[in-house]
PDB file of C-alpha atoms in Angstrom:
ATOM      1  CA  ARG A   1      11.343  44.475  -9.460  1.00  0.00           C
ATOM      2  CA  LYS A   2      13.204  42.521  -6.912  1.00  0.00           C
ATOM      3  CA  GLU A   3      16.144  40.270  -8.367  1.00  0.00           C
ATOM      4  CA  VAL A   4      14.864  37.256  -6.393  1.00  0.00           C
ATOM      5  CA  GLU A   5      11.215  36.881  -5.497  1.00  0.00           C
ATOM      6  CA  GLN A   6       9.311  34.705  -3.082  1.00  0.00           C
ATOM      7  CA  ASP A   7       5.950  34.167  -1.642  1.00  0.00           C
ATOM      8  CA  PRO A   8       6.196  35.512   1.758  1.00  0.00           C
ATOM      9  CA  GLY A   9       3.648  32.929   3.219  1.00  0.00           C
ATOM     10  CA  PRO A  10       3.265  32.011   5.996  1.00  0.00           C
ATOM     11  CA  PHE A  11       2.493  28.445   4.979  1.00  0.00           C
ATOM     12  CA  ASN A  12       0.794  26.628   7.846  1.00  0.00           C
ATOM     13  CA  VAL A  13       0.921  22.844   7.225  1.00  0.00           C
ATOM     14  CA  PRO A  14       0.166  19.913   9.504  1.00  0.00           C
ATOM     15  CA  GLU A  15       2.927  17.572  10.430  1.00  0.00           C
ATOM     16  CA  GLY A  16       3.437  14.983   7.801  1.00  0.00           C
ATOM     17  CA  ALA A  17       2.299  17.247   5.084  1.00  0.00           C
ATOM     18  CA  THR A  18       4.266  17.952   1.855  1.00  0.00           C
ATOM     19  CA  VAL A  19       4.897  21.417   1.105  1.00  0.00           C
ATOM     20  CA  ALA A  20       6.477  23.265  -2.015  1.00  0.00           C
ATOM     21  CA  PHE A  21       7.992  26.899  -2.332  1.00  0.00           C
ATOM     22  CA  ASN A  22       8.682  28.558  -5.524  1.00  0.00           C
ATOM     23  CA  CYS A  23      11.202  31.413  -6.257  1.00  0.00           C
ATOM     24  CA  THR A  24      11.956  33.401  -9.325  1.00  0.00           C
ATOM     25  CA  TYR A  25      15.034  35.177 -10.408  1.00  0.00           C
ATOM     26  CA  SER A  26      15.522  37.837 -12.895  1.00  0.00           C
ATOM     27  CA  ASN A  27      18.932  37.988 -13.695  1.00  0.00           C
ATOM     28  CA  SER A  28      19.794  35.241 -16.420  1.00  0.00           C
ATOM     29  CA  ALA A  29      23.411  35.647 -15.869  1.00  0.00           C
ATOM     30  CA  SER A  30      22.538  33.937 -12.374  1.00  0.00           C
ATOM     31  CA  GLN A  31      24.997  30.935 -12.158  1.00  0.00           C
ATOM     32  CA  SER A  32      24.510  29.238  -8.634  1.00  0.00           C
ATOM     33  CA  PHE A  33      21.381  28.925  -6.573  1.00  0.00           C
ATOM     34  CA  PHE A  34      20.573  27.883  -2.844  1.00  0.00           C
ATOM     35  CA  TRP A  35      18.389  27.555  -0.225  1.00  0.00           C
ATOM     36  CA  TYR A  36      19.233  28.968   3.067  1.00  0.00           C
ATOM     37  CA  ARG A  37      17.022  28.387   6.361  1.00  0.00           C
ATOM     38  CA  GLN A  38      16.526  30.923   8.949  1.00  0.00           C
ATOM     39  CA  ASP A  39      15.202  30.161  12.349  1.00  0.00           C
ATOM     40  CA  CYS A  40      13.500  32.817  14.233  1.00  0.00           C
ATOM     41  CA  ARG A  41      16.004  35.443  15.645  1.00  0.00           C
ATOM     42  CA  LYS A  42      19.152  33.387  14.279  1.00  0.00           C
ATOM     43  CA  GLU A  43      21.313  33.781  11.266  1.00  0.00           C
ATOM     44  CA  PRO A  44      20.753  32.215   7.948  1.00  0.00           C
ATOM     45  CA  LYS A  45      22.285  28.754   7.262  1.00  0.00           C
ATOM     46  CA  LEU A  46      23.037  26.728   4.127  1.00  0.00           C
ATOM     47  CA  LEU A  47      20.055  24.328   3.872  1.00  0.00           C
ATOM     48  CA  MET A  48      21.144  22.851   0.322  1.00  0.00           C
ATOM     49  CA  SER A  49      22.614  24.075  -3.364  1.00  0.00           C
ATOM     50  CA  VAL A  50      20.348  23.623  -6.343  1.00  0.00           C
ATOM     51  CA  TYR A  51      21.700  21.903  -9.323  1.00  0.00           C
ATOM     52  CA  SER A  52      20.218  21.885 -12.924  1.00  0.00           C
ATOM     53  CA  SER A  53      19.624  18.156 -12.690  1.00  0.00           C
ATOM     54  CA  GLY A  54      17.777  18.589  -9.319  1.00  0.00           C
ATOM     55  CA  ASN A  55      19.084  17.299  -6.271  1.00  0.00           C
ATOM     56  CA  GLU A  56      17.696  15.608  -3.003  1.00  0.00           C
ATOM     57  CA  ASP A  57      18.889  15.678   0.521  1.00  0.00           C
ATOM     58  CA  GLY A  58      16.506  13.397   2.665  1.00  0.00           C
ATOM     59  CA  ARG A  59      13.223  14.869   2.849  1.00  0.00           C
ATOM     60  CA  PHE A  60      14.127  17.965   0.839  1.00  0.00           C
ATOM     61  CA  THR A  61      14.274  18.281  -3.052  1.00  0.00           C
ATOM     62  CA  ALA A  62      15.513  21.165  -4.884  1.00  0.00           C
ATOM     63  CA  GLN A  63      14.749  21.810  -8.561  1.00  0.00           C
ATOM     64  CA  LEU A  64      15.968  24.524 -11.005  1.00  0.00           C
ATOM     65  CA  ASN A  65      14.393  25.676 -14.185  1.00  0.00           C
ATOM     66  CA  ARG A  66      16.768  27.969 -15.975  1.00  0.00           C
ATOM     67  CA  ALA A  67      14.357  28.400 -18.921  1.00  0.00           C
ATOM     68  CA  SER A  68      11.535  29.797 -16.636  1.00  0.00           C
ATOM     69  CA  GLN A  69      13.972  31.092 -14.097  1.00  0.00           C
ATOM     70  CA  TYR A  70      12.498  29.589 -11.254  1.00  0.00           C
ATOM     71  CA  ILE A  71      13.783  27.446  -8.310  1.00  0.00           C
ATOM     72  CA  SER A  72      11.716  25.246  -6.210  1.00  0.00           C
ATOM     73  CA  LEU A  73      12.173  23.531  -2.899  1.00  0.00           C
ATOM     74  CA  LEU A  74       9.896  20.522  -1.610  1.00  0.00           C
ATOM     75  CA  ILE A  75       9.719  19.191   1.788  1.00  0.00           C
ATOM     76  CA  ARG A  76       8.183  15.893   2.345  1.00  0.00           C
ATOM     77  CA  ASP A  77       6.588  14.510   5.821  1.00  0.00           C
ATOM     78  CA  SER A  78       7.105  17.863   7.325  1.00  0.00           C
ATOM     79  CA  LYS A  79       8.278  17.993  10.881  1.00  0.00           C
ATOM     80  CA  LEU A  80       7.618  20.598  13.664  1.00  0.00           C
ATOM     81  CA  SER A  81      11.325  21.334  13.446  1.00  0.00           C
ATOM     82  CA  ASP A  82      11.136  22.379   9.794  1.00  0.00           C
ATOM     83  CA  SER A  83       9.172  25.606  10.953  1.00  0.00           C
ATOM     84  CA  ALA A  84      11.499  28.379   9.949  1.00  0.00           C
ATOM     85  CA  THR A  85      11.851  31.025   7.203  1.00  0.00           C
ATOM     86  CA  TYR A  86      13.359  29.491   3.754  1.00  0.00           C
ATOM     87  CA  LEU A  87      15.518  31.971   1.717  1.00  0.00           C
ATOM     88  CA  CYS A  88      15.996  31.674  -1.927  1.00  0.00           C
ATOM     89  CA  VAL A  89      19.469  32.673  -2.989  1.00  0.00           C
ATOM     90  CA  ALA A  90      21.058  33.336  -6.364  1.00  0.00           C
ATOM     91  CA  SER A  91      24.614  33.937  -7.519  1.00  0.00           C
ATOM     92  CA  THR A  92      26.091  35.596 -10.377  1.00  0.00           C
ATOM     93  CA  GLY A  93      29.621  34.360  -9.332  1.00  0.00           C
ATOM     94  CA  GLY A  94      32.480  36.849  -8.667  1.00  0.00           C
ATOM     95  CA  TYR A  95      33.505  37.043  -5.183  1.00  0.00           C
ATOM     96  CA  ASN A  96      30.462  34.604  -4.297  1.00  0.00           C
ATOM     97  CA  LYS A  97      28.060  37.753  -3.875  1.00  0.00           C
ATOM     98  CA  LEU A  98      24.709  36.369  -3.114  1.00  0.00           C
ATOM     99  CA  ILE A  99      21.220  37.753  -3.817  1.00  0.00           C
ATOM    100  CA  PHE A 100      18.673  36.880  -1.002  1.00  0.00           C
ATOM    101  CA  GLY A 101      14.902  36.636  -1.577  1.00  0.00           C
ATOM    102  CA  ALA A 102      12.955  37.904   1.421  1.00  0.00           C
ATOM    103  CA  GLY A 103      12.105  34.553   2.654  1.00  0.00           C
ATOM    104  CA  THR A 104       9.094  32.267   2.714  1.00  0.00           C
ATOM    105  CA  ARG A 105       7.865  31.467   6.259  1.00  0.00           C
ATOM    106  CA  LEU A 106       6.929  27.890   7.096  1.00  0.00           C
ATOM    107  CA  ALA A 107       5.004  26.915  10.032  1.00  0.00           C
ATOM    108  CA  VAL A 108       4.399  23.412  10.871  1.00  0.00           C
ATOM    109  CA  HIS A 109       1.736  22.465  13.307  1.00  0.00           C
ATOM    110  CA  PRO A 110       0.764  19.176  15.275  1.00  0.00           C
TER     111      PRO A 110
ATOM    112  CA  ASP B   1      33.618  23.930  13.178  1.00  0.00           C
ATOM    113  CA  VAL B   2      33.110  27.396  11.330  1.00  0.00           C
ATOM    114  CA  LYS B   3      32.734  30.455  13.482  1.00  0.00           C
ATOM    115  CA  VAL B   4      31.663  34.133  12.587  1.00  0.00           C
ATOM    116  CA  THR B   5      31.331  36.306  15.564  1.00  0.00           C
ATOM    117  CA  GLN B   6      29.990  39.744  15.933  1.00  0.00           C
ATOM    118  CA  SER B   7      30.657  42.150  18.947  1.00  0.00           C
ATOM    119  CA  SER B   8      27.240  42.755  20.035  1.00  0.00           C
ATOM    120  CA  ARG B   9      23.749  41.107  19.832  1.00  0.00           C
ATOM    121  CA  TYR B  10      21.807  43.975  20.598  1.00  0.00           C
ATOM    122  CA  LEU B  11      22.808  47.850  20.404  1.00  0.00           C
ATOM    123  CA  VAL B  12      20.916  51.211  21.376  1.00  0.00           C
ATOM    124  CA  LYS B  13      22.356  54.253  19.909  1.00  0.00           C
ATOM    125  CA  ARG B  14      21.325  57.732  19.505  1.00  0.00           C
ATOM    126  CA  THR B  15      20.875  59.711  16.266  1.00  0.00           C
ATOM    127  CA  GLY B  16      24.094  61.418  15.143  1.00  0.00           C
ATOM    128  CA  GLU B  17      26.353  58.710  17.242  1.00  0.00           C
ATOM    129  CA  LYS B  18      28.991  57.006  15.522  1.00  0.00           C
ATOM    130  CA  VAL B  19      28.560  53.256  15.667  1.00  0.00           C
ATOM    131  CA  PHE B  20      31.175  50.593  15.099  1.00  0.00           C
ATOM    132  CA  LEU B  21      29.940  46.703  14.474  1.00  0.00           C
ATOM    133  CA  GLU B  22      32.706  44.395  14.524  1.00  0.00           C
ATOM    134  CA  CYS B  23      32.946  40.928  13.037  1.00  0.00           C
ATOM    135  CA  VAL B  24      35.334  38.170  13.274  1.00  0.00           C
ATOM    136  CA  GLN B  25      35.826  34.817  11.621  1.00  0.00           C
ATOM    137  CA  ASP B  26      38.282  31.973  12.434  1.00  0.00           C
ATOM    138  CA  MET B  27      38.086  30.136   9.024  1.00  0.00           C
ATOM    139  CA  ASP B  28      40.767  32.239   7.136  1.00  0.00           C
ATOM    140  CA  HIS B  29      38.238  33.173   4.631  1.00  0.00           C
ATOM    141  CA  GLU B  30      38.968  35.719   2.079  1.00  0.00           C
ATOM    142  CA  ASN B  31      35.660  37.235   1.413  1.00  0.00           C
ATOM    143  CA  MET B  32      33.618  39.029   4.057  1.00  0.00           C
ATOM    144  CA  PHE B  33      30.239  40.686   3.967  1.00  0.00           C
ATOM    145  CA  TRP B  34      27.834  43.145   5.710  1.00  0.00           C
ATOM    146  CA  TYR B  35      24.162  42.847   5.091  1.00  0.00           C
ATOM    147  CA  ARG B  36      21.153  44.374   6.775  1.00  0.00           C
ATOM    148  CA  GLN B  37      17.833  42.532   7.062  1.00  0.00           C
ATOM    149  CA  ASP B  38      14.610  44.080   7.344  1.00  0.00           C
ATOM    150  CA  PRO B  39      11.139  42.740   7.283  1.00  0.00           C
ATOM    151  CA  GLY B  40       9.774  42.040   3.669  1.00  0.00           C
ATOM    152  CA  LEU B  41      12.936  43.256   2.179  1.00  0.00           C
ATOM    153  CA  GLY B  42      15.268  40.450   2.890  1.00  0.00           C
ATOM    154  CA  LEU B  43      19.019  40.675   3.300  1.00  0.00           C
ATOM    155  CA  ARG B  44      20.703  43.475   1.389  1.00  0.00           C
ATOM    156  CA  LEU B  45      24.391  43.850   0.794  1.00  0.00           C
ATOM    157  CA  ILE B  46      26.160  46.873   2.365  1.00  0.00           C
ATOM    158  CA  TYR B  47      29.709  46.303   1.588  1.00  0.00           C
ATOM    159  CA  PHE B  48      31.909  43.510   0.961  1.00  0.00           C
ATOM    160  CA  SER B  49      35.828  42.766   0.979  1.00  0.00           C
ATOM    161  CA  TYR B  50      37.628  40.254  -0.976  1.00  0.00           C
ATOM    162  CA  ASP B  51      41.142  40.799   0.735  1.00  0.00           C
ATOM    163  CA  VAL B  52      42.743  42.852   3.390  1.00  0.00           C
ATOM    164  CA  LYS B  53      42.339  46.633   2.882  1.00  0.00           C
ATOM    165  CA  MET B  54      39.845  45.950  -0.158  1.00  0.00           C
ATOM    166  CA  LYS B  55      36.365  46.722  -0.128  1.00  0.00           C
ATOM    167  CA  GLU B  56      33.640  47.095  -2.793  1.00  0.00           C
ATOM    168  CA  LYS B  57      30.132  48.810  -2.325  1.00  0.00           C
ATOM    169  CA  GLY B  58      27.155  46.576  -2.220  1.00  0.00           C
ATOM    170  CA  ASP B  59      23.514  47.539  -3.038  1.00  0.00           C
ATOM    171  CA  ILE B  60      22.807  49.995  -0.192  1.00  0.00           C
ATOM    172  CA  PRO B  61      26.442  51.563   0.709  1.00  0.00           C
ATOM    173  CA  GLU B  62      25.098  55.091   1.510  1.00  0.00           C
ATOM    174  CA  GLY B  63      25.618  56.135   5.325  1.00  0.00           C
ATOM    175  CA  TYR B  64      27.868  53.143   5.951  1.00  0.00           C
ATOM    176  CA  SER B  65      31.900  52.708   5.547  1.00  0.00           C
ATOM    177  CA  VAL B  66      33.827  49.584   6.242  1.00  0.00           C
ATOM    178  CA  SER B  67      37.464  48.753   7.350  1.00  0.00           C
ATOM    179  CA  ARG B  68      39.404  45.640   6.913  1.00  0.00           C
ATOM    180  CA  GLU B  69      42.953  45.888   8.398  1.00  0.00           C
ATOM    181  CA  LYS B  70      43.160  42.279   9.098  1.00  0.00           C
ATOM    182  CA  LYS B  71      42.087  39.186   7.381  1.00  0.00           C
ATOM    183  CA  GLU B  72      39.827  37.875  10.056  1.00  0.00           C
ATOM    184  CA  ARG B  73      38.194  41.054  11.120  1.00  0.00           C
ATOM    185  CA  PHE B  74      35.700  43.271   9.143  1.00  0.00           C
ATOM    186  CA  SER B  75      34.168  46.359  10.788  1.00  0.00           C
ATOM    187  CA  LEU B  76      30.943  48.220   9.692  1.00  0.00           C
ATOM    188  CA  ILE B  77      30.974  51.882  10.485  1.00  0.00           C
ATOM    189  CA  LEU B  78      27.834  54.276  10.802  1.00  0.00           C
ATOM    190  CA  GLU B  79      29.450  57.612  10.635  1.00  0.00           C
ATOM    191  CA  SER B  80      26.453  59.476  11.933  1.00  0.00           C
ATOM    192  CA  ALA B  81      23.391  57.014  12.895  1.00  0.00           C
ATOM    193  CA  SER B  82      20.029  57.834  11.814  1.00  0.00           C
ATOM    194  CA  THR B  83      16.694  56.328  12.745  1.00  0.00           C
ATOM    195  CA  ASN B  84      16.504  54.726   9.266  1.00  0.00           C
ATOM    196  CA  GLN B  85      19.410  52.543  10.205  1.00  0.00           C
ATOM    197  CA  THR B  86      17.600  50.721  12.916  1.00  0.00           C
ATOM    198  CA  SER B  87      17.675  47.080  11.480  1.00  0.00           C
ATOM    199  CA  MET B  88      19.368  43.724  11.872  1.00  0.00           C
ATOM    200  CA  TYR B  89      22.874  43.692  10.779  1.00  0.00           C
ATOM    201  CA  LEU B  90      24.534  40.472   9.683  1.00  0.00           C
ATOM    202  CA  CYS B  91      28.208  39.569   8.779  1.00  0.00           C
ATOM    203  CA  ALA B  92      29.065  36.632   6.857  1.00  0.00           C
ATOM    204  CA  SER B  93      32.254  35.211   5.338  1.00  0.00           C
ATOM    205  CA  SER B  94      33.235  32.758   2.487  1.00  0.00           C
ATOM    206  CA  THR B  95      36.324  31.321   0.891  1.00  0.00           C
ATOM    207  CA  ARG B  96      37.642  32.388  -2.576  1.00  0.00           C
ATOM    208  CA  ASP B  97      37.113  29.050  -3.862  1.00  0.00           C
ATOM    209  CA  ARG B  98      34.897  29.698  -6.801  1.00  0.00           C
ATOM    210  CA  ASP B  99      33.482  26.070  -6.338  1.00  0.00           C
ATOM    211  CA  VAL B 100      32.431  26.591  -2.690  1.00  0.00           C
ATOM    212  CA  ASP B 101      30.028  29.312  -2.637  1.00  0.00           C
ATOM    213  CA  THR B 102      28.536  28.662   1.158  1.00  0.00           C
ATOM    214  CA  GLN B 103      28.586  31.944   3.030  1.00  0.00           C
ATOM    215  CA  TYR B 104      28.777  31.611   6.897  1.00  0.00           C
ATOM    216  CA  PHE B 105      26.784  34.184   8.846  1.00  0.00           C
ATOM    217  CA  GLY B 106      27.295  35.492  12.237  1.00  0.00           C
ATOM    218  CA  PRO B 107      24.467  35.688  14.842  1.00  0.00           C
ATOM    219  CA  GLY B 108      23.614  39.116  14.083  1.00  0.00           C
ATOM    220  CA  THR B 109      23.530  42.457  15.868  1.00  0.00           C
ATOM    221  CA  ARG B 110      20.003  44.276  16.355  1.00  0.00           C
ATOM    222  CA  LEU B 111      20.655  48.012  16.220  1.00  0.00           C
ATOM    223  CA  THR B 112      18.123  50.349  17.325  1.00  0.00           C
ATOM    224  CA  VAL B 113      18.811  54.099  16.773  1.00  0.00           C
ATOM    225  CA  LEU B 114      16.772  56.604  18.877  1.00  0.00           C
TER     226      LEU B 114
END
């Protein structure tokens, strides 16, 4: 079983739609969580960290449920430029080692 | 602005060749990482280094070695390339500050082994 699991998608949504991604992690010792964004043929870049209390950054909202060991990302009012692969990431601390999910692909169409 | 650079964007090698992938960061980061990324498998950690001359195995170190002689430079070595090492290789760096987990990635090297 993978340590971090995501639905690979693709999620095909129209502009303006709200879309949600979920991710589960298996290591209960995981301490920190993140969403990274990876555009086609580009490197991953940090989108946002995920806090236990939930956090929002503009149109993006991230939630963490430690009891169920899942993380979510909600994107409101989708833009064409949101089309990318979204990587769910967990860290158990220690030298900042990160465990990446395989990614969920989002395609926003006009 | 933070910067991680990798020596090549695309590389084609033959089976059995020795391959060097170079990564340089200009952020004075202590930690550096090498990953490979394959479709459906995501990023998998090959090796990492938390200081000069220090190295630790990641999840898939077999067939690879690394070198960190200077803080800013982390090299990945394929001693004898094989076709199953055809992949996208990504280097990343991060600070030792435990409150700052962000890893910064280089643009990647797409390696094809024939």
